[in-house]
Tab-separated table of C-alpha atoms in Angstrom:
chain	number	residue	atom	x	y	z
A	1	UNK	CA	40.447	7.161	-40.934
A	2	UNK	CA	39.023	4.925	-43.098
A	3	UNK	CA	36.902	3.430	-40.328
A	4	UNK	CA	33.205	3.235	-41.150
A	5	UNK	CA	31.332	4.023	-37.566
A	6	UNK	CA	29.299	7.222	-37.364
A	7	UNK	CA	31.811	9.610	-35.780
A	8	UNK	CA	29.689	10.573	-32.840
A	9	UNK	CA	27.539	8.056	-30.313
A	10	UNK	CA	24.692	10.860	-30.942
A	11	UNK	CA	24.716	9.362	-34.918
A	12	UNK	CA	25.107	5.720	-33.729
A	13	UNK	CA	22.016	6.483	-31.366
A	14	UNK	CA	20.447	7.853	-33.915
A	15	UNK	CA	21.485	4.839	-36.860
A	16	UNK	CA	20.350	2.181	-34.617
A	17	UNK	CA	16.798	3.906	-33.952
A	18	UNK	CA	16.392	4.410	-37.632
A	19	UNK	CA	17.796	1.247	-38.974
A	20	UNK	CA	15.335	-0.893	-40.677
A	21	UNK	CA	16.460	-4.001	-39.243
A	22	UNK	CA	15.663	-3.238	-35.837
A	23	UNK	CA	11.972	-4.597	-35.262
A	24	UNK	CA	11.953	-5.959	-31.519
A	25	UNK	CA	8.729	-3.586	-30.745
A	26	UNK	CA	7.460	-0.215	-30.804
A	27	UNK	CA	9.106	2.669	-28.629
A	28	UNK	CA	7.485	3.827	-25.545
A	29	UNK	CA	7.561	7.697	-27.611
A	30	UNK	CA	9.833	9.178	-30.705
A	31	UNK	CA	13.222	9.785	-29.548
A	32	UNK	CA	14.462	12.752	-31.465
A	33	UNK	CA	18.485	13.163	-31.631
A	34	UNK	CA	18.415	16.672	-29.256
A	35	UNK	CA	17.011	14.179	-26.645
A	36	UNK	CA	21.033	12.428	-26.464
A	37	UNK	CA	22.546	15.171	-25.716
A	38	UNK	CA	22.896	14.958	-21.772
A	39	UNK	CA	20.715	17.316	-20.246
A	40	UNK	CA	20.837	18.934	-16.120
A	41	UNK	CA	23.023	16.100	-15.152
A	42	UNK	CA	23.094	15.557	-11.134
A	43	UNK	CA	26.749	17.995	-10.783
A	44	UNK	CA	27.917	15.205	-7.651
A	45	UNK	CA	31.041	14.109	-9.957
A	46	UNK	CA	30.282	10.417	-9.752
A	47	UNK	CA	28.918	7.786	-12.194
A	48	UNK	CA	31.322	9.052	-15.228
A	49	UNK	CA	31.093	5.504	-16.575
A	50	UNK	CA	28.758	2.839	-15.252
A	51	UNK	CA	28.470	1.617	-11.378
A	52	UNK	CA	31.339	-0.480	-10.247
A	53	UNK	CA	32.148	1.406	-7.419
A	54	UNK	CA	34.780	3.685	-8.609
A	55	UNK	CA	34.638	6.849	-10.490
A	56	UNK	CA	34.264	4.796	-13.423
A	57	UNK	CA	31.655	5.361	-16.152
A	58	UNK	CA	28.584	2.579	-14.456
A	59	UNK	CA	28.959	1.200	-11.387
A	60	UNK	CA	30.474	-2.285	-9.968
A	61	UNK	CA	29.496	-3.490	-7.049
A	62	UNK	CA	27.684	-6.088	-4.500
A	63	UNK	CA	24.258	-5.661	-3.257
A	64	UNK	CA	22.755	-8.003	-0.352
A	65	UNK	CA	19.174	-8.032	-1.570
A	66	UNK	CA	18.873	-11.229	-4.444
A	67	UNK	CA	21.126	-13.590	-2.089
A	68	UNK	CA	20.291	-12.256	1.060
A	69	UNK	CA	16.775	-10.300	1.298
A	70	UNK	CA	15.842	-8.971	4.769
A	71	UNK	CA	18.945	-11.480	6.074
A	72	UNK	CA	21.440	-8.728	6.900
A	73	UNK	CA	24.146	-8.744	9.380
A	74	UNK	CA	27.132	-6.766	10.693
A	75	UNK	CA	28.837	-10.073	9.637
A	76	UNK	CA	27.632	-10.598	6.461
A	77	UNK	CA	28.694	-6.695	5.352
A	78	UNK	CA	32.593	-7.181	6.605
A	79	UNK	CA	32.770	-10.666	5.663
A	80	UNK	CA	31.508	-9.642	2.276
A	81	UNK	CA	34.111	-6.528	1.981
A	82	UNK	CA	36.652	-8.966	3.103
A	83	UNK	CA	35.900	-11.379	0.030
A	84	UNK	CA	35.792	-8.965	-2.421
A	85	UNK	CA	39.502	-7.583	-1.482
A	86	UNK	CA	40.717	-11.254	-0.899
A	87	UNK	CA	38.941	-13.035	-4.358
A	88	UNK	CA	40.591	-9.728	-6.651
A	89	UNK	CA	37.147	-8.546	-7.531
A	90	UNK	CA	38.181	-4.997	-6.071
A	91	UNK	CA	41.519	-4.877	-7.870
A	92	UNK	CA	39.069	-5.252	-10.898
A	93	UNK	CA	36.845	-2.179	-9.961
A	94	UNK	CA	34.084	-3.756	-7.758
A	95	UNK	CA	33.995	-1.671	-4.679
A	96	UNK	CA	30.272	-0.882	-3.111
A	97	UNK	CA	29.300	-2.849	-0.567
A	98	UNK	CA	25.899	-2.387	-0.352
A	99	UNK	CA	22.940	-2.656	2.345
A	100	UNK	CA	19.429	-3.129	0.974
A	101	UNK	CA	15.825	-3.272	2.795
A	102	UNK	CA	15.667	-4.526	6.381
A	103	UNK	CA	18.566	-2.748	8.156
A	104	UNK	CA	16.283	-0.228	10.055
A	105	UNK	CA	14.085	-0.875	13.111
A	106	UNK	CA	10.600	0.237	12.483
A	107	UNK	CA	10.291	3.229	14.716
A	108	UNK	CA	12.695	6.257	14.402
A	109	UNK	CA	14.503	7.671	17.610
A	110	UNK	CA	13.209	10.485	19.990
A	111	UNK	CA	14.371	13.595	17.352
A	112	UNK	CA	13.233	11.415	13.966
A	113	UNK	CA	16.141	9.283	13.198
A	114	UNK	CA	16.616	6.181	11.403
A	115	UNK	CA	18.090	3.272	13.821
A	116	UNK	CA	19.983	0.806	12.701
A	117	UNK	CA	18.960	-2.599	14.417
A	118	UNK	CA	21.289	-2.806	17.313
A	119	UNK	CA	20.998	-6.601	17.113
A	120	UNK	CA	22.244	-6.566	13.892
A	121	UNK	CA	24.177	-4.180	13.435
A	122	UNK	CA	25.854	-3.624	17.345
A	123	UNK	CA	28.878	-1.750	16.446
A	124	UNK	CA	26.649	0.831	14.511
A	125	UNK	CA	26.614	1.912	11.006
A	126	UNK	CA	29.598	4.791	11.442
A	127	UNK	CA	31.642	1.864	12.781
A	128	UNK	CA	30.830	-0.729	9.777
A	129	UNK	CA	31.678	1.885	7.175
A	130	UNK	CA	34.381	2.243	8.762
A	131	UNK	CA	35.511	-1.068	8.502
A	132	UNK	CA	34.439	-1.030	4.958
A	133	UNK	CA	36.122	1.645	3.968
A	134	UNK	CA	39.396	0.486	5.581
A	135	UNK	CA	39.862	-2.358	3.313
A	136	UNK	CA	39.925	0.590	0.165
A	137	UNK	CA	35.884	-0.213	-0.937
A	138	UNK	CA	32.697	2.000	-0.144
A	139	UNK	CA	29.849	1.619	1.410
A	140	UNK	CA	25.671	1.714	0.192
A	141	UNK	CA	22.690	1.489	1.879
A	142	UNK	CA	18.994	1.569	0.966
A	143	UNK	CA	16.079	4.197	1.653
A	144	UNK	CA	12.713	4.407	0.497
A	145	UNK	CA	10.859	7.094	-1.141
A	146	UNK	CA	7.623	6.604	0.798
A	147	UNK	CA	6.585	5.801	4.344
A	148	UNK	CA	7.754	2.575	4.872
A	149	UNK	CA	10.372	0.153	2.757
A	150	UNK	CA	9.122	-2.246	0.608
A	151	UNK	CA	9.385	-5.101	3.676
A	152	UNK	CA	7.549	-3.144	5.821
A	153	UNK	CA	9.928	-3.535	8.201
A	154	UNK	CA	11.517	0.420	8.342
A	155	UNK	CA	10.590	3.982	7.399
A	156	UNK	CA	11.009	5.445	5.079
A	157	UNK	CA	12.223	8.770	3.973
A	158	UNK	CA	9.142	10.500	2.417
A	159	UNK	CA	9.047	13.932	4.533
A	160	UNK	CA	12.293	13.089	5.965
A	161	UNK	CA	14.537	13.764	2.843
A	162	UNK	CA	17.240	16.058	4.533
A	163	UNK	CA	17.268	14.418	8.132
A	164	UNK	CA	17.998	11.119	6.437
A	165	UNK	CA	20.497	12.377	4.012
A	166	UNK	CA	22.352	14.090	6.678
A	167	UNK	CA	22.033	10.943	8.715
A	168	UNK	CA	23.300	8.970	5.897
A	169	UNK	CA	26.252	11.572	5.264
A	170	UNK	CA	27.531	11.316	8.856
A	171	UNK	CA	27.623	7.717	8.953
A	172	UNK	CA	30.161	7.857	5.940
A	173	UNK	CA	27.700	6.413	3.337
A	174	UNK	CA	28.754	6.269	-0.204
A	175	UNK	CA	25.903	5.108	-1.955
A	176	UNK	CA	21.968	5.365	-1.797
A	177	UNK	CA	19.773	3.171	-3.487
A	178	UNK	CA	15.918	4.999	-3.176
A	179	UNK	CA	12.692	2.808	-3.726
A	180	UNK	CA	9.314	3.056	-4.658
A	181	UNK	CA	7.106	1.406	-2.154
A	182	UNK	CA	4.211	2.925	-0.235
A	183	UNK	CA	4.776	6.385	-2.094
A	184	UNK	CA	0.723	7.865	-1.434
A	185	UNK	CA	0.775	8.303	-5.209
A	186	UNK	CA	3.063	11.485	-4.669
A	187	UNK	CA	4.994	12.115	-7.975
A	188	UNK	CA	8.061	10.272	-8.646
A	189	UNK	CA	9.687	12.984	-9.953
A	190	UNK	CA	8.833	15.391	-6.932
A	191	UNK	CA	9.744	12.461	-4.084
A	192	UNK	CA	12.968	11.235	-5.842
A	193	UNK	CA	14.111	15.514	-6.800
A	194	UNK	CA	13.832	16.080	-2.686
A	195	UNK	CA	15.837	13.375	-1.660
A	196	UNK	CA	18.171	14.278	-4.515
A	197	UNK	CA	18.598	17.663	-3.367
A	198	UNK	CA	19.115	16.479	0.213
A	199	UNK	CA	22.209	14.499	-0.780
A	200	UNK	CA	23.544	17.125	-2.358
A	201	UNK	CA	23.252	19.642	0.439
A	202	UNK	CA	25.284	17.471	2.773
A	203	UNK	CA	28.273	18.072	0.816
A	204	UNK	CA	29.076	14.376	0.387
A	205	UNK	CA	29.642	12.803	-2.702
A	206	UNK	CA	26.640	10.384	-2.686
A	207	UNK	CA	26.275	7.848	-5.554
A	208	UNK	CA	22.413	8.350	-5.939
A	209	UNK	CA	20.460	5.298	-7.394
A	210	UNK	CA	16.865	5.651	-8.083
A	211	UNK	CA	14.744	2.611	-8.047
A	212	UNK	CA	11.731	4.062	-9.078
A	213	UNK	CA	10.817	0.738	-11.574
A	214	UNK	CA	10.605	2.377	-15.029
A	215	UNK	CA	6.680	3.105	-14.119
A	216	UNK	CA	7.119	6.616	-15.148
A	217	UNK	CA	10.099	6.705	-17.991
A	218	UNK	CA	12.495	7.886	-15.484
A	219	UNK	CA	15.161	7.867	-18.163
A	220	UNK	CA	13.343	11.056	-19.617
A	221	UNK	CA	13.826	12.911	-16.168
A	222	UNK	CA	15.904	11.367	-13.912
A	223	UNK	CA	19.327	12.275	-15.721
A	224	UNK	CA	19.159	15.795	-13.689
A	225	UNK	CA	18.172	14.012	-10.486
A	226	UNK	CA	20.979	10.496	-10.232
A	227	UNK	CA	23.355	8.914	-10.949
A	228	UNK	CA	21.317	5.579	-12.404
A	229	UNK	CA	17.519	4.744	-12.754
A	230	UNK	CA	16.152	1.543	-12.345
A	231	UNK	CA	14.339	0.790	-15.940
A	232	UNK	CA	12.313	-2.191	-15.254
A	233	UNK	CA	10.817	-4.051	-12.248
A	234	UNK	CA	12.914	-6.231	-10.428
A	235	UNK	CA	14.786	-9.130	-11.942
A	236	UNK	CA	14.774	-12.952	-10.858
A	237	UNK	CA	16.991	-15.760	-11.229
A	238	UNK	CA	15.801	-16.851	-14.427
A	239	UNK	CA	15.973	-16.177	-18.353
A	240	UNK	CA	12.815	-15.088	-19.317
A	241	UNK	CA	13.132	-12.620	-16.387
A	242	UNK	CA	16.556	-11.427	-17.133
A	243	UNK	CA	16.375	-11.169	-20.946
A	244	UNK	CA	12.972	-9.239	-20.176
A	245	UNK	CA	14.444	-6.727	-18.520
A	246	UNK	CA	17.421	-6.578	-21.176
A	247	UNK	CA	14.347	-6.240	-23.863
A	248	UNK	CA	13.060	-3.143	-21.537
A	249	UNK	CA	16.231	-1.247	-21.049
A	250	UNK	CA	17.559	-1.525	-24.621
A	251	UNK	CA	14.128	0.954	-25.157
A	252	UNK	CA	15.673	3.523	-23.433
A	253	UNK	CA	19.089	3.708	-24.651
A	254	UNK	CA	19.301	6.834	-25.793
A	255	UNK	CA	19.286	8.742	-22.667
A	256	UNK	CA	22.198	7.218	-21.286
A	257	UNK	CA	25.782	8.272	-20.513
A	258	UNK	CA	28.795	9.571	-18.478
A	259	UNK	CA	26.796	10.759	-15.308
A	260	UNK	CA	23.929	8.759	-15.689
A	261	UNK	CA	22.989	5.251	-16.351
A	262	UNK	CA	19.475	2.648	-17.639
A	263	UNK	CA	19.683	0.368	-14.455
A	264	UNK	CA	17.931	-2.965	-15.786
A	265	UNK	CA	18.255	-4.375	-11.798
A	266	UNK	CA	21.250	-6.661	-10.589
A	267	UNK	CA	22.818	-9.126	-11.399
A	268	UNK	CA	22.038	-12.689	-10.307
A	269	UNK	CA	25.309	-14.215	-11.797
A	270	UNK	CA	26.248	-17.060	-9.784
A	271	UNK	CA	22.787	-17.757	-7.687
A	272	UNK	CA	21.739	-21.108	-9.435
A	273	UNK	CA	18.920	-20.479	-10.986
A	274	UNK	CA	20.081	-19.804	-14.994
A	275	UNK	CA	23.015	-22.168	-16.658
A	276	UNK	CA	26.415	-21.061	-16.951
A	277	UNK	CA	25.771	-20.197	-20.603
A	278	UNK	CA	22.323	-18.119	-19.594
A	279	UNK	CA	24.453	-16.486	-17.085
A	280	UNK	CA	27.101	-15.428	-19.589
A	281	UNK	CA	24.374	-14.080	-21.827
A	282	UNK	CA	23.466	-11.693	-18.550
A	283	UNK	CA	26.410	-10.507	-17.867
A	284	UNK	CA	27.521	-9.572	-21.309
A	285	UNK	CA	24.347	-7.863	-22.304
A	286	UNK	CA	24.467	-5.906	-19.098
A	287	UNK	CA	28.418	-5.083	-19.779
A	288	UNK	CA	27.241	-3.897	-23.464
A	289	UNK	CA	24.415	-1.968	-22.380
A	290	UNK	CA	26.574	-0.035	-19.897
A	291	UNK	CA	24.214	-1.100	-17.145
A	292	UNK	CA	25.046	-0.636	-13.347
A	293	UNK	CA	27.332	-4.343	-12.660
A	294	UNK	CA	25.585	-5.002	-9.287
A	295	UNK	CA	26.994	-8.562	-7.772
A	296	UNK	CA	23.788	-10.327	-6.451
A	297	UNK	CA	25.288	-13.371	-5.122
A	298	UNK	CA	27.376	-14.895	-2.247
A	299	UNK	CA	30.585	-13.418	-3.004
A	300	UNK	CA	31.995	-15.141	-0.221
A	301	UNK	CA	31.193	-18.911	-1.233
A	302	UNK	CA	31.554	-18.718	-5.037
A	303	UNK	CA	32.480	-21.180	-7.600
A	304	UNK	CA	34.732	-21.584	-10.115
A	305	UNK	CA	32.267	-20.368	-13.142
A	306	UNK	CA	30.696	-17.755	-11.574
A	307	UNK	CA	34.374	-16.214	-10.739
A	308	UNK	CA	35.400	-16.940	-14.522
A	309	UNK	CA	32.148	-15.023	-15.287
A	310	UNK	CA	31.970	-11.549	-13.575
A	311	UNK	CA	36.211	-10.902	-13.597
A	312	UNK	CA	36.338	-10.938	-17.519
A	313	UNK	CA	38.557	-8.238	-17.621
A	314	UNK	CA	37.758	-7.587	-21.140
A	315	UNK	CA	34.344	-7.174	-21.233
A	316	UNK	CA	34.478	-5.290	-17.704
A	317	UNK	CA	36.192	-3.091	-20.063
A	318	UNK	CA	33.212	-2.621	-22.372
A	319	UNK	CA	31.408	-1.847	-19.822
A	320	UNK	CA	33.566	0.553	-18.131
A	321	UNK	CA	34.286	2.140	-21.967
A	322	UNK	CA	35.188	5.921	-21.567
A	323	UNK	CA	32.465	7.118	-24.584
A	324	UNK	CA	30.286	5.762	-22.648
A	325	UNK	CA	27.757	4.909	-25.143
A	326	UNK	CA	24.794	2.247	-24.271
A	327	UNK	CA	24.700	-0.738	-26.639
A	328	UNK	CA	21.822	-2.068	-28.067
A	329	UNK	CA	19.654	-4.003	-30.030
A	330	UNK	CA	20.639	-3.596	-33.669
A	331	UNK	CA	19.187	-6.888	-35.707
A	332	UNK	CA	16.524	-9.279	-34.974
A	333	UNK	CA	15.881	-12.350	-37.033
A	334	UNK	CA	13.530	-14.751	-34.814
A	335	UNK	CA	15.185	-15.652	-31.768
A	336	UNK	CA	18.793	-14.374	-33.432
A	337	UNK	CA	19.909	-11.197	-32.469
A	338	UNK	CA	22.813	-8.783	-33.257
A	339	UNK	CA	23.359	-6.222	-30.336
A	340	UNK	CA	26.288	-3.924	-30.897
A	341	UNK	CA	27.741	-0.456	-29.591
A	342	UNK	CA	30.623	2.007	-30.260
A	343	UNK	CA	33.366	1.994	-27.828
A	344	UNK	CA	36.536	4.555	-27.893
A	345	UNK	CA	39.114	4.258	-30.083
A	346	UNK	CA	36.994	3.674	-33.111
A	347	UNK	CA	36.154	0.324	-32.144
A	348	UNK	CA	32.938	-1.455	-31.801
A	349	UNK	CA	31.570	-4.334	-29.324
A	350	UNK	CA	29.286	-6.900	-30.857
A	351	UNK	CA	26.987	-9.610	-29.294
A	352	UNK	CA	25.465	-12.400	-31.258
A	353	UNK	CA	22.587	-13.271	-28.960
A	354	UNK	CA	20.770	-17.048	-29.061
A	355	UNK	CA	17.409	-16.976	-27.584
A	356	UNK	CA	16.044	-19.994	-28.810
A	357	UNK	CA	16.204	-23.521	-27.807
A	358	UNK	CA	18.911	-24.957	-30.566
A	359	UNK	CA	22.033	-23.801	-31.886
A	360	UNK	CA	22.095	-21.368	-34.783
A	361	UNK	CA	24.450	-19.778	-36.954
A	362	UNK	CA	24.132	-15.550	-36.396
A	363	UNK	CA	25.876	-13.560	-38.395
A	364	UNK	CA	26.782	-9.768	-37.811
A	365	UNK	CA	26.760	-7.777	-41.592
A	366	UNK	CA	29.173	-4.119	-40.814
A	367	UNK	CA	25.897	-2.866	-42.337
A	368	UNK	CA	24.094	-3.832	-39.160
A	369	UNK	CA	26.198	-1.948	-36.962
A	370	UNK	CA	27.167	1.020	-39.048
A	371	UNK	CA	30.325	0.176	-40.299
A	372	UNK	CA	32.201	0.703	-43.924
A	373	UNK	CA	31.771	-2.795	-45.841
A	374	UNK	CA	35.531	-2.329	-46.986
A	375	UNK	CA	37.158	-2.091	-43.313
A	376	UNK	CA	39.001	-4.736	-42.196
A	377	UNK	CA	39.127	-5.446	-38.617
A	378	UNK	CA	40.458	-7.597	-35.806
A	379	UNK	CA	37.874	-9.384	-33.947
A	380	UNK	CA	38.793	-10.377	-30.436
A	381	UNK	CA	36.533	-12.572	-28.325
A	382	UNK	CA	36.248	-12.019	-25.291
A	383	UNK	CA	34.551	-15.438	-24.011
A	384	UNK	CA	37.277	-17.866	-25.852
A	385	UNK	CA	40.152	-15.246	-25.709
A	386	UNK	CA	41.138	-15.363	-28.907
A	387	UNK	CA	41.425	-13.045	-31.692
A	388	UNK	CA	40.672	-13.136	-35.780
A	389	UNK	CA	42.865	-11.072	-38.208
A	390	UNK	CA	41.748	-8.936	-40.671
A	391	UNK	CA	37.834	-9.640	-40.708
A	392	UNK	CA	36.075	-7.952	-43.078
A	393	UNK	CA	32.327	-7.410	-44.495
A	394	UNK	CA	30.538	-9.576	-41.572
A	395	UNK	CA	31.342	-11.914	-38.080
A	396	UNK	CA	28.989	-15.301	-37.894
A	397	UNK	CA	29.496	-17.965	-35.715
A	398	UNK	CA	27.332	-21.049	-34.034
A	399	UNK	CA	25.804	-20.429	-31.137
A	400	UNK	CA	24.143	-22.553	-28.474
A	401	UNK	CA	20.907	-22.280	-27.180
A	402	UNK	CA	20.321	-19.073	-24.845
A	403	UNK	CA	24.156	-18.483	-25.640
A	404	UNK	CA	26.358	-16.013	-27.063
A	405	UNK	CA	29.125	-14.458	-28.490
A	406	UNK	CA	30.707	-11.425	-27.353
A	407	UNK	CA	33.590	-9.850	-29.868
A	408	UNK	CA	35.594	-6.577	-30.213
A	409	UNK	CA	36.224	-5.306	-33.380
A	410	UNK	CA	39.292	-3.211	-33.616
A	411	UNK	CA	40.032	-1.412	-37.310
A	412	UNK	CA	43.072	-1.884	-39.359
């Protein structure tokens, strides 16, 4: 064809790291091109594209901990399940419901096991998966790997890798997200490998999400451990925090893909603390950079523009893109950026990124995201739903402060 994109994401990895243009700061190390091929990937058969919940390339789904930290209930969980079936954010691909810190007394049982908080949760964590798993979703919940959780408030799994993981298992539990806190300064890689390991000896498919922080590149070694790797410390409701993290991830690009996914944090789309505009910025960057599309907020109580927000089908899409490459950073002029990333079918998804505090013409050149200067293409937006005919040689368009614009470009 006479499309102009590098024919495998290994070249556009390797185009984008090379490519003059880029200038957004220094590497943590070289990344040399045998470092994207996809090495010892965790064999559990999940995470093919990024986190939603299904099967899909990243993940979608809703974690408690940004809306609700350490406020858990048996409530909260089903009402939330209930919400996402009822709004159609499960028809979309959202379908973890997940538990973070706080569900856990302090004290294990007589023979070592984890209790749930019978005041909390008084039907019992077999009985609440249950319930989630009834309305078609699955279910998460949240481990530590040290002594306690971060809250302090329950164990946590350090020398208790297997028990937990079988505990976990019977229960019906679909999804672990491991954390960092109180870890005695035992290596990452040994403490998050164990628990790993556990999962996998229970026989249960167990999406396995390491929150480890980014303090020790897990990117370069946690492909052959999980599922997804938290890249960066975690987010908060505002944009200097959540374009941070974007800045932080983007450096670790290369080692992502169909098994195994940069995990920037969640999202807080929809929790009041950004605009609508900041919060469309978020989401799209995340959908570009195939990061896990964790819900942070009240699912339950949501308005209008946060709905209109996180169901874009079409950028879902991007996200959930079978080649499965991670978009990134391609062009940086100021506070104007170009982020961009092959998708499947030879087409490509491009961002023109705002970060400063007026409007500002941005224009993508094909040069800047390896494509033939002849090709004509169709550019679809995904934000205004509308579509250009037969673009060619570059895409430029205002954009608002802290804004952006989020296009497909499909070949003639």
């Amino acid at each position: 064809m006479a499309y102009g994109w590098i024919s495998t994401p290994a070249a556009f990895i390797l185009f984008a790291i090379l490519k003059a243009a880029v200038s957004h700061g220094a590497r943590p190390r070289e990344l040399d091109v045998e470092k994207v091929a996809r090495r010892n990937l965790l064999n559990n058969g999940l995470g093919q594209t990024p986190q939603m919940g299904r099967a899909y390339s990243v993940l979608t789904s809703w974690n408690s901990y940004n809306h609700f930290p350490c406020k858990l209930t048996e409530e909260l969980i089903r009402q939330t399940a209930d919400a996402m079936v009822s709004s159609g954010l499960s028809a979309l691909g959202y379908e973890y419901v997940n538990l973070d810190d706080c569900w856990a007394e302090l004290n294990r049982d007589s023979k070592g096991n984890l209790v749930p908080k019978a005041s909390l949760f008084p039907s019992g964590m077999k009985a609440l998966a249950d319930y989630v798993h009834g309305k078609g979703l699955k279910i998460g919940i949240y481990g530590d790997a040290g002594t306690l959780t971060c809250s302090k408030q329950m164990p946590g799994s350090l020398g208790y890798e297997q028990q937990d993981a079988n505990t976990f298992a019977s229960w019906g539990i679909d999804y672990l997200k491991y954390d960092n806190c109180h870890n005695h300064g035992v290596s990452p890689q040994d403490r998050y490998s164990k628990m790993g390991k556990a999962l996998l000896n229970t026989g249960r498919p167990i999406f396995y999400s390491l929150c480890e922080w980014g303090y020790e590149d897990p990117a370069t070694w946690a492909p052959s451990i999980g599922n997804s790797w938290r890249t960066t410390g975690d987010i908060k409701d505002n944009w200097d925090s959540m374009i941070s993290r974007a800045d932080i991830n983007d450096q670790w690009a290369s080692y992502a893909g169909p098994g195994g996914w940069n995990d920037p944090d969640m999202l807080e789309v929809g929790n009041g603390g950004m605009s609508t505009e900041e919060y469309r910025s978020h989401f799209s960057i995340w959908a570009l950079a195939k990061a896990p599309l964790i819900l942070g907020c009240d699912i339950r109580s949501m308005d209008d523009d946060t709905f209109e927000l996180i169901s874009n089908k079409e950028v879902i899409a991007v996200n959930q893109d079978k080649l499965g490459v991670q978009g990134k950073k391609v062009r940086k002029t100021g506070d104007l950026e170009v982020w961009a990333g092959p998708l499947s079918e030879n087409r490509v998804a491009v961002i023109l990124l705002n970060r400063g505090f007026s409007s500002a013409t941005i224009t993508a050149k094909w040069d800047d995201i390896g494509q033939n200067s002849s090709t004509a293409v169709d550019a679809r937006d995904l934000w205004a739903d509308s579509t250009m005919q037969s673009v060619k040689y570059q895409i430029k368009a205002t954009v608002g402060s802290h804004s952006c614009k989020f296009y497909v470009l499909t070949p003639h």
